[in-house]
Coordinates of C-alpha atoms in Angstrom, one line a residue:
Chain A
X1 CA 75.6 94.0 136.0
X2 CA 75.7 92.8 139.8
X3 CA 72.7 93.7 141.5
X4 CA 71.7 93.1 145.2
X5 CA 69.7 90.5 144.5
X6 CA 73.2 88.2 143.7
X7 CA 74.8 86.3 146.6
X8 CA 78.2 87.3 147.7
X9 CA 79.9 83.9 146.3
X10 CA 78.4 85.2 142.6
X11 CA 80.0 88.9 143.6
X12 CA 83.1 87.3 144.2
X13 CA 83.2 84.8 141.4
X14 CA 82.6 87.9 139.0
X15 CA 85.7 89.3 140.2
X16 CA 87.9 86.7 140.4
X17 CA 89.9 86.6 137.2
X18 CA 90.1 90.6 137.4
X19 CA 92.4 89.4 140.6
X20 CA 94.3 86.7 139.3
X21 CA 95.1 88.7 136.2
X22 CA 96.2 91.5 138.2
X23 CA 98.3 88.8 141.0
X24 CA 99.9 87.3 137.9
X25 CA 101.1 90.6 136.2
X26 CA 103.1 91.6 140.1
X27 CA 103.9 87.6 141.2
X28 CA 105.0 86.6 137.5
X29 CA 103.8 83.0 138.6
X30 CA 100.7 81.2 137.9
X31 CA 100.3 79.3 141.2
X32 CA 101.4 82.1 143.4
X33 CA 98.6 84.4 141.6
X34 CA 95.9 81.7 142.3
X35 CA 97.0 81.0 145.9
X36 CA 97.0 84.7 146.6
X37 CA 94.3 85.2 144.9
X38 CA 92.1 82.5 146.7
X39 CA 93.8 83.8 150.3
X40 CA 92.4 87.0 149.2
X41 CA 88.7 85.9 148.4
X42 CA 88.5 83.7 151.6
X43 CA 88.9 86.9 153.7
X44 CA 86.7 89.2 151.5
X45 CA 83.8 86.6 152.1
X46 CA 84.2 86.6 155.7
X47 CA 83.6 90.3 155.6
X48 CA 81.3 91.0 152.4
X49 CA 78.6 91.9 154.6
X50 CA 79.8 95.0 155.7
X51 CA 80.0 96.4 152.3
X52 CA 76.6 98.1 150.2
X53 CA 77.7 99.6 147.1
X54 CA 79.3 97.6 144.5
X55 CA 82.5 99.7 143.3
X56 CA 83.6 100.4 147.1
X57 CA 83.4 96.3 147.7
X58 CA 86.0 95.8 144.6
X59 CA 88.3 98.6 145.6
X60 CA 88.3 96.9 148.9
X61 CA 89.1 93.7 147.5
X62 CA 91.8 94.9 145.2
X63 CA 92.8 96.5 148.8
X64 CA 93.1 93.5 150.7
X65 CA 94.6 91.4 147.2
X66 CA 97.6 93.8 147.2
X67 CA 98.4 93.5 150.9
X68 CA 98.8 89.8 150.3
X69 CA 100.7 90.4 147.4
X70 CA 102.9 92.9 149.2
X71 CA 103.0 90.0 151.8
X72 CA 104.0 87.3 149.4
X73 CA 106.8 89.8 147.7
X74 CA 108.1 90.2 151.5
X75 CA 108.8 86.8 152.3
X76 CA 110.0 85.9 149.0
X77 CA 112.4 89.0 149.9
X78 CA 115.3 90.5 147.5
X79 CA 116.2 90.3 144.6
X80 CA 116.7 86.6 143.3
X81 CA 119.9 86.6 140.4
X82 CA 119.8 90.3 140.6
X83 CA 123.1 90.3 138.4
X84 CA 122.8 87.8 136.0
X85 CA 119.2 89.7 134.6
X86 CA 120.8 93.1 135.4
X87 CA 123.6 93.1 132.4
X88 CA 121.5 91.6 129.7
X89 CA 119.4 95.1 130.6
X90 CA 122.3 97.5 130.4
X91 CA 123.3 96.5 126.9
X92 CA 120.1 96.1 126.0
X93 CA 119.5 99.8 127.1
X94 CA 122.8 101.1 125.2
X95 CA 121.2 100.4 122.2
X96 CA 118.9 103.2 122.8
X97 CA 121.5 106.2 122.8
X98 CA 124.4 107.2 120.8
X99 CA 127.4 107.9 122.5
X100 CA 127.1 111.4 122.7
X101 CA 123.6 111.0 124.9
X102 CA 121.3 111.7 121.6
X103 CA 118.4 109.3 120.7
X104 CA 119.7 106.5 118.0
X105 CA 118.0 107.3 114.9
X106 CA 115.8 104.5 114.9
X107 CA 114.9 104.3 118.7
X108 CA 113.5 108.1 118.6
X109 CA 110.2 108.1 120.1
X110 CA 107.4 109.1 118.4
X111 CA 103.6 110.0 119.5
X112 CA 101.1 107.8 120.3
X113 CA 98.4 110.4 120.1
X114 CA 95.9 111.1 122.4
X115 CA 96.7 109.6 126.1
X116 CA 92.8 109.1 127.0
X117 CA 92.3 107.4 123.4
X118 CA 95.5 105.1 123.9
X119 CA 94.1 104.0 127.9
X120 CA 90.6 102.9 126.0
X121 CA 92.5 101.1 123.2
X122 CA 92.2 97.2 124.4
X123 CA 95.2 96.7 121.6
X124 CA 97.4 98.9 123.9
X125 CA 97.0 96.7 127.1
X126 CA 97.2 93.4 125.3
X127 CA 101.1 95.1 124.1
X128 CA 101.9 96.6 127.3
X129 CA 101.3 93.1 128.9
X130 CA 103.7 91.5 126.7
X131 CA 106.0 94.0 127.2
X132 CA 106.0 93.8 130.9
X133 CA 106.3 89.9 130.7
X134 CA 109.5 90.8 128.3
X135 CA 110.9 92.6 131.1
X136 CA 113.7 91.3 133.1
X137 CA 112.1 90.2 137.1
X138 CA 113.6 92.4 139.1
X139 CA 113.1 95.5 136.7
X140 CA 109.0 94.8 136.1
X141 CA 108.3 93.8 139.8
X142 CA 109.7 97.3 140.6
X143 CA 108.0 99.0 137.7
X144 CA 105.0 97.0 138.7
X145 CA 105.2 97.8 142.1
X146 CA 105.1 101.5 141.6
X147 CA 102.7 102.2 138.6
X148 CA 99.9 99.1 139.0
X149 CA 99.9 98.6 143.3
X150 CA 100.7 102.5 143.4
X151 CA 103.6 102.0 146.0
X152 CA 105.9 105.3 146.7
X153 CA 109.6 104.4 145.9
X154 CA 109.9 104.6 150.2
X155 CA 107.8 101.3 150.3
X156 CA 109.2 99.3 147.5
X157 CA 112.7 100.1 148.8
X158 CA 111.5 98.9 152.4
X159 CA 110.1 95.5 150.8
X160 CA 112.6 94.4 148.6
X161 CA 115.6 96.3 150.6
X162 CA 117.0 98.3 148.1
X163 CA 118.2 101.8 148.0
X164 CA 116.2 104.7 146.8
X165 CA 118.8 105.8 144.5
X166 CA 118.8 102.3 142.9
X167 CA 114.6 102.2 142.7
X168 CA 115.0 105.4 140.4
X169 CA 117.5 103.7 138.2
X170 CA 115.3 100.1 137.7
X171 CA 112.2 102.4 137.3
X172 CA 114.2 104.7 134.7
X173 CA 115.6 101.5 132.7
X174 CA 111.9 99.8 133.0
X175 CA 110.7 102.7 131.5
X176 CA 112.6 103.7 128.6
X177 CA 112.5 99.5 127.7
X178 CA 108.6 99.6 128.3
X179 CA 107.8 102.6 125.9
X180 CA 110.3 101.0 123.4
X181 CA 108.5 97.8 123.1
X182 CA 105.0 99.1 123.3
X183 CA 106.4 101.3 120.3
X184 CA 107.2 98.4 118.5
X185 CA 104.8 96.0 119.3
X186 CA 101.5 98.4 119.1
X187 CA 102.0 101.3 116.3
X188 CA 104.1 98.8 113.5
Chain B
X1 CA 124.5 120.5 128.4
X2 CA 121.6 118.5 129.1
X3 CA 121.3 115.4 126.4
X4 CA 118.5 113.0 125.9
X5 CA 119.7 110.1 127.9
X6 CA 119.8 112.4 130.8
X7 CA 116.6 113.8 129.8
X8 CA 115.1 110.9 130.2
X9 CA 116.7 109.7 133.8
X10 CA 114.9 113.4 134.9
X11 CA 111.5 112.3 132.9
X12 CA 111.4 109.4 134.8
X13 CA 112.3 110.8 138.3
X14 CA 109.4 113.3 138.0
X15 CA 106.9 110.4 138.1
X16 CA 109.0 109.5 141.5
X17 CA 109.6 112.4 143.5
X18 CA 109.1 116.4 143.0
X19 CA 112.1 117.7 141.0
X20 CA 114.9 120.1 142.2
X21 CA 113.9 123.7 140.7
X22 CA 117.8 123.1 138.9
X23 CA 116.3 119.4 137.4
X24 CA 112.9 121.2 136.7
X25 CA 114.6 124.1 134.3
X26 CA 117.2 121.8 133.0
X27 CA 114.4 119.3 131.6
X28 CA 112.2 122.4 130.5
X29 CA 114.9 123.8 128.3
X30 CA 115.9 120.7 127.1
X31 CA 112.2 120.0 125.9
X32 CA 111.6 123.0 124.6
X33 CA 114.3 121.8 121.7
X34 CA 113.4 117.6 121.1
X35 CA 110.5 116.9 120.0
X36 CA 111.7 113.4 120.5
X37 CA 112.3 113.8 124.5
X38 CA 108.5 115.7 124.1
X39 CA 107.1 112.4 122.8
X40 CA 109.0 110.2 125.5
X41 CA 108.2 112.4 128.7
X42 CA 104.6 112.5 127.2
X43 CA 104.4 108.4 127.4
X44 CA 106.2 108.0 130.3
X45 CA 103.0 109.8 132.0
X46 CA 100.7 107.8 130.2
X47 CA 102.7 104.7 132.0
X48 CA 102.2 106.3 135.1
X49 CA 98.4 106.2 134.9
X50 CA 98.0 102.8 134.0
X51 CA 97.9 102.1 137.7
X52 CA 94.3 104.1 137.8
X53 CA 93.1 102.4 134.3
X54 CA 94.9 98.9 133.6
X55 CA 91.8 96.4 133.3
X56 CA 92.2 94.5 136.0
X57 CA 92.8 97.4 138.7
X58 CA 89.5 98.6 138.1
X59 CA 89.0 101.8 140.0
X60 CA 85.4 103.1 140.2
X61 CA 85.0 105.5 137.6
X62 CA 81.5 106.4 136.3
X63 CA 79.5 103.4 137.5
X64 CA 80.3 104.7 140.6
X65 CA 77.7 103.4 143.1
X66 CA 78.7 105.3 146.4

């Protein structure tokens, strides 16, 4: 527990590896994470004094981390070998439905129980992190994007200069791969 | 008739934008028969709140201090 009493470098230092974990999870790349994740720090010192209650000082934080991000992800632009991870997805996602637009027999989703249970279970995010790393690049920075840094579609389509229309289907294909893995990798 | 695949595509839109009043009956109905589809529209709304629960993100919840 932080109390008052603790110096805004010991603050900071608590929440550091929060940050990097969640800068390498959206920047897929250790040095990027640390860099923005240092850039990020540098400004919350120069303006920890204007913050009092602990929870509203990490919110802010996270705040300012995913502006850099989003900064970083601008600059590094578009898609990089957009096609080349794009295919390897399609056929991978072809394997999930018969022909006739039914469920395979073996990739039928099953229950996972009670959401609220499942969000508390430390088992769950240790899978869903491996699954997201599993991911093709293009198709977990969007999913990223738009379920950990909370971006509407708009935004994500304005930084990475896609269309709309093509957000839904990476988020669609990202999602029906994500809750395949997780069922794999968490409940066998 | 609506199939699973499809299904899914209009699962996934909801988490995205507000569905048509035709895409909202369509999925209903089509729920309402696959338990399967139940499970997966179920999960993709658990991967929609990770953003207010994943570890790292750490929104306030009840230590709330403000």
């Amino acid at each position: 527990m932080i109390t008052a009493t603790h110096s805004p470098d010991e603050h900071i230092a608590a929440l550091r590896p929060k940050l990097v974990a969640f800068a390498r999870l959206q920047l897929r790349d250790n040095a990027a994470a640390e860099d923005t994740v240092q850039d990020t720090l540098i400004t919350a010192l120069e303006k920890h004094d204007t913050f009092g209650g602990r929870s509203a000082f990490e919110t802010w934080v996270f705040g300012i981390l995913k502006n850099k991000i989003l900064e970083r992800l601008r600059q590094q632009g578009r898609f990089v070998a957009w096609q080349s991870d794009e295919q390897s997805d399609d056929d991978a996602l072809e394997n999930l439905f018969q022909d006739n637009g039914r469920w395979q027999a073996t990739k039928r989703p099953v229950p996972w129980g009670d959401p609220d249970q499942v969000l508390e279970n430390t088992a769950f995010w240790k899978v869903l992190d491996a699954c997201l790393v599993a991911l093709p690049e293009n198709t977990a920075r969007v999913f990223t994007m738009r379920e950990l840094m909370e971006l509407s579609t708009p935004e994500i389509c304005n930084v990475l200069d896609i269309s709309e229309s093509n957000c839904w289907v990476i988020l669609h294909r990202a999602r029906l791969k994500l809750r395949d893995c997780i069922e794999k990798g968490w409940l066998t | 008739m609506l199939m699973c695949r499809e299904a899914t595509r209009l699962m996934s839109l909801k988490q995205d934008r507000v569905l048509t009043l035709r895409e909202k009956t369509a999925l209903r109905f089509h729920l309402s028969m696959c338990g399967a589809c139940r499970a997966c529209a179920r999960q993709f709304d658990l991967l929609h709140a990770i953003g207010e629960h994943h570890p790292a993100a750490l929104k306030p919840s009840s230590t709330q201090d403000d």
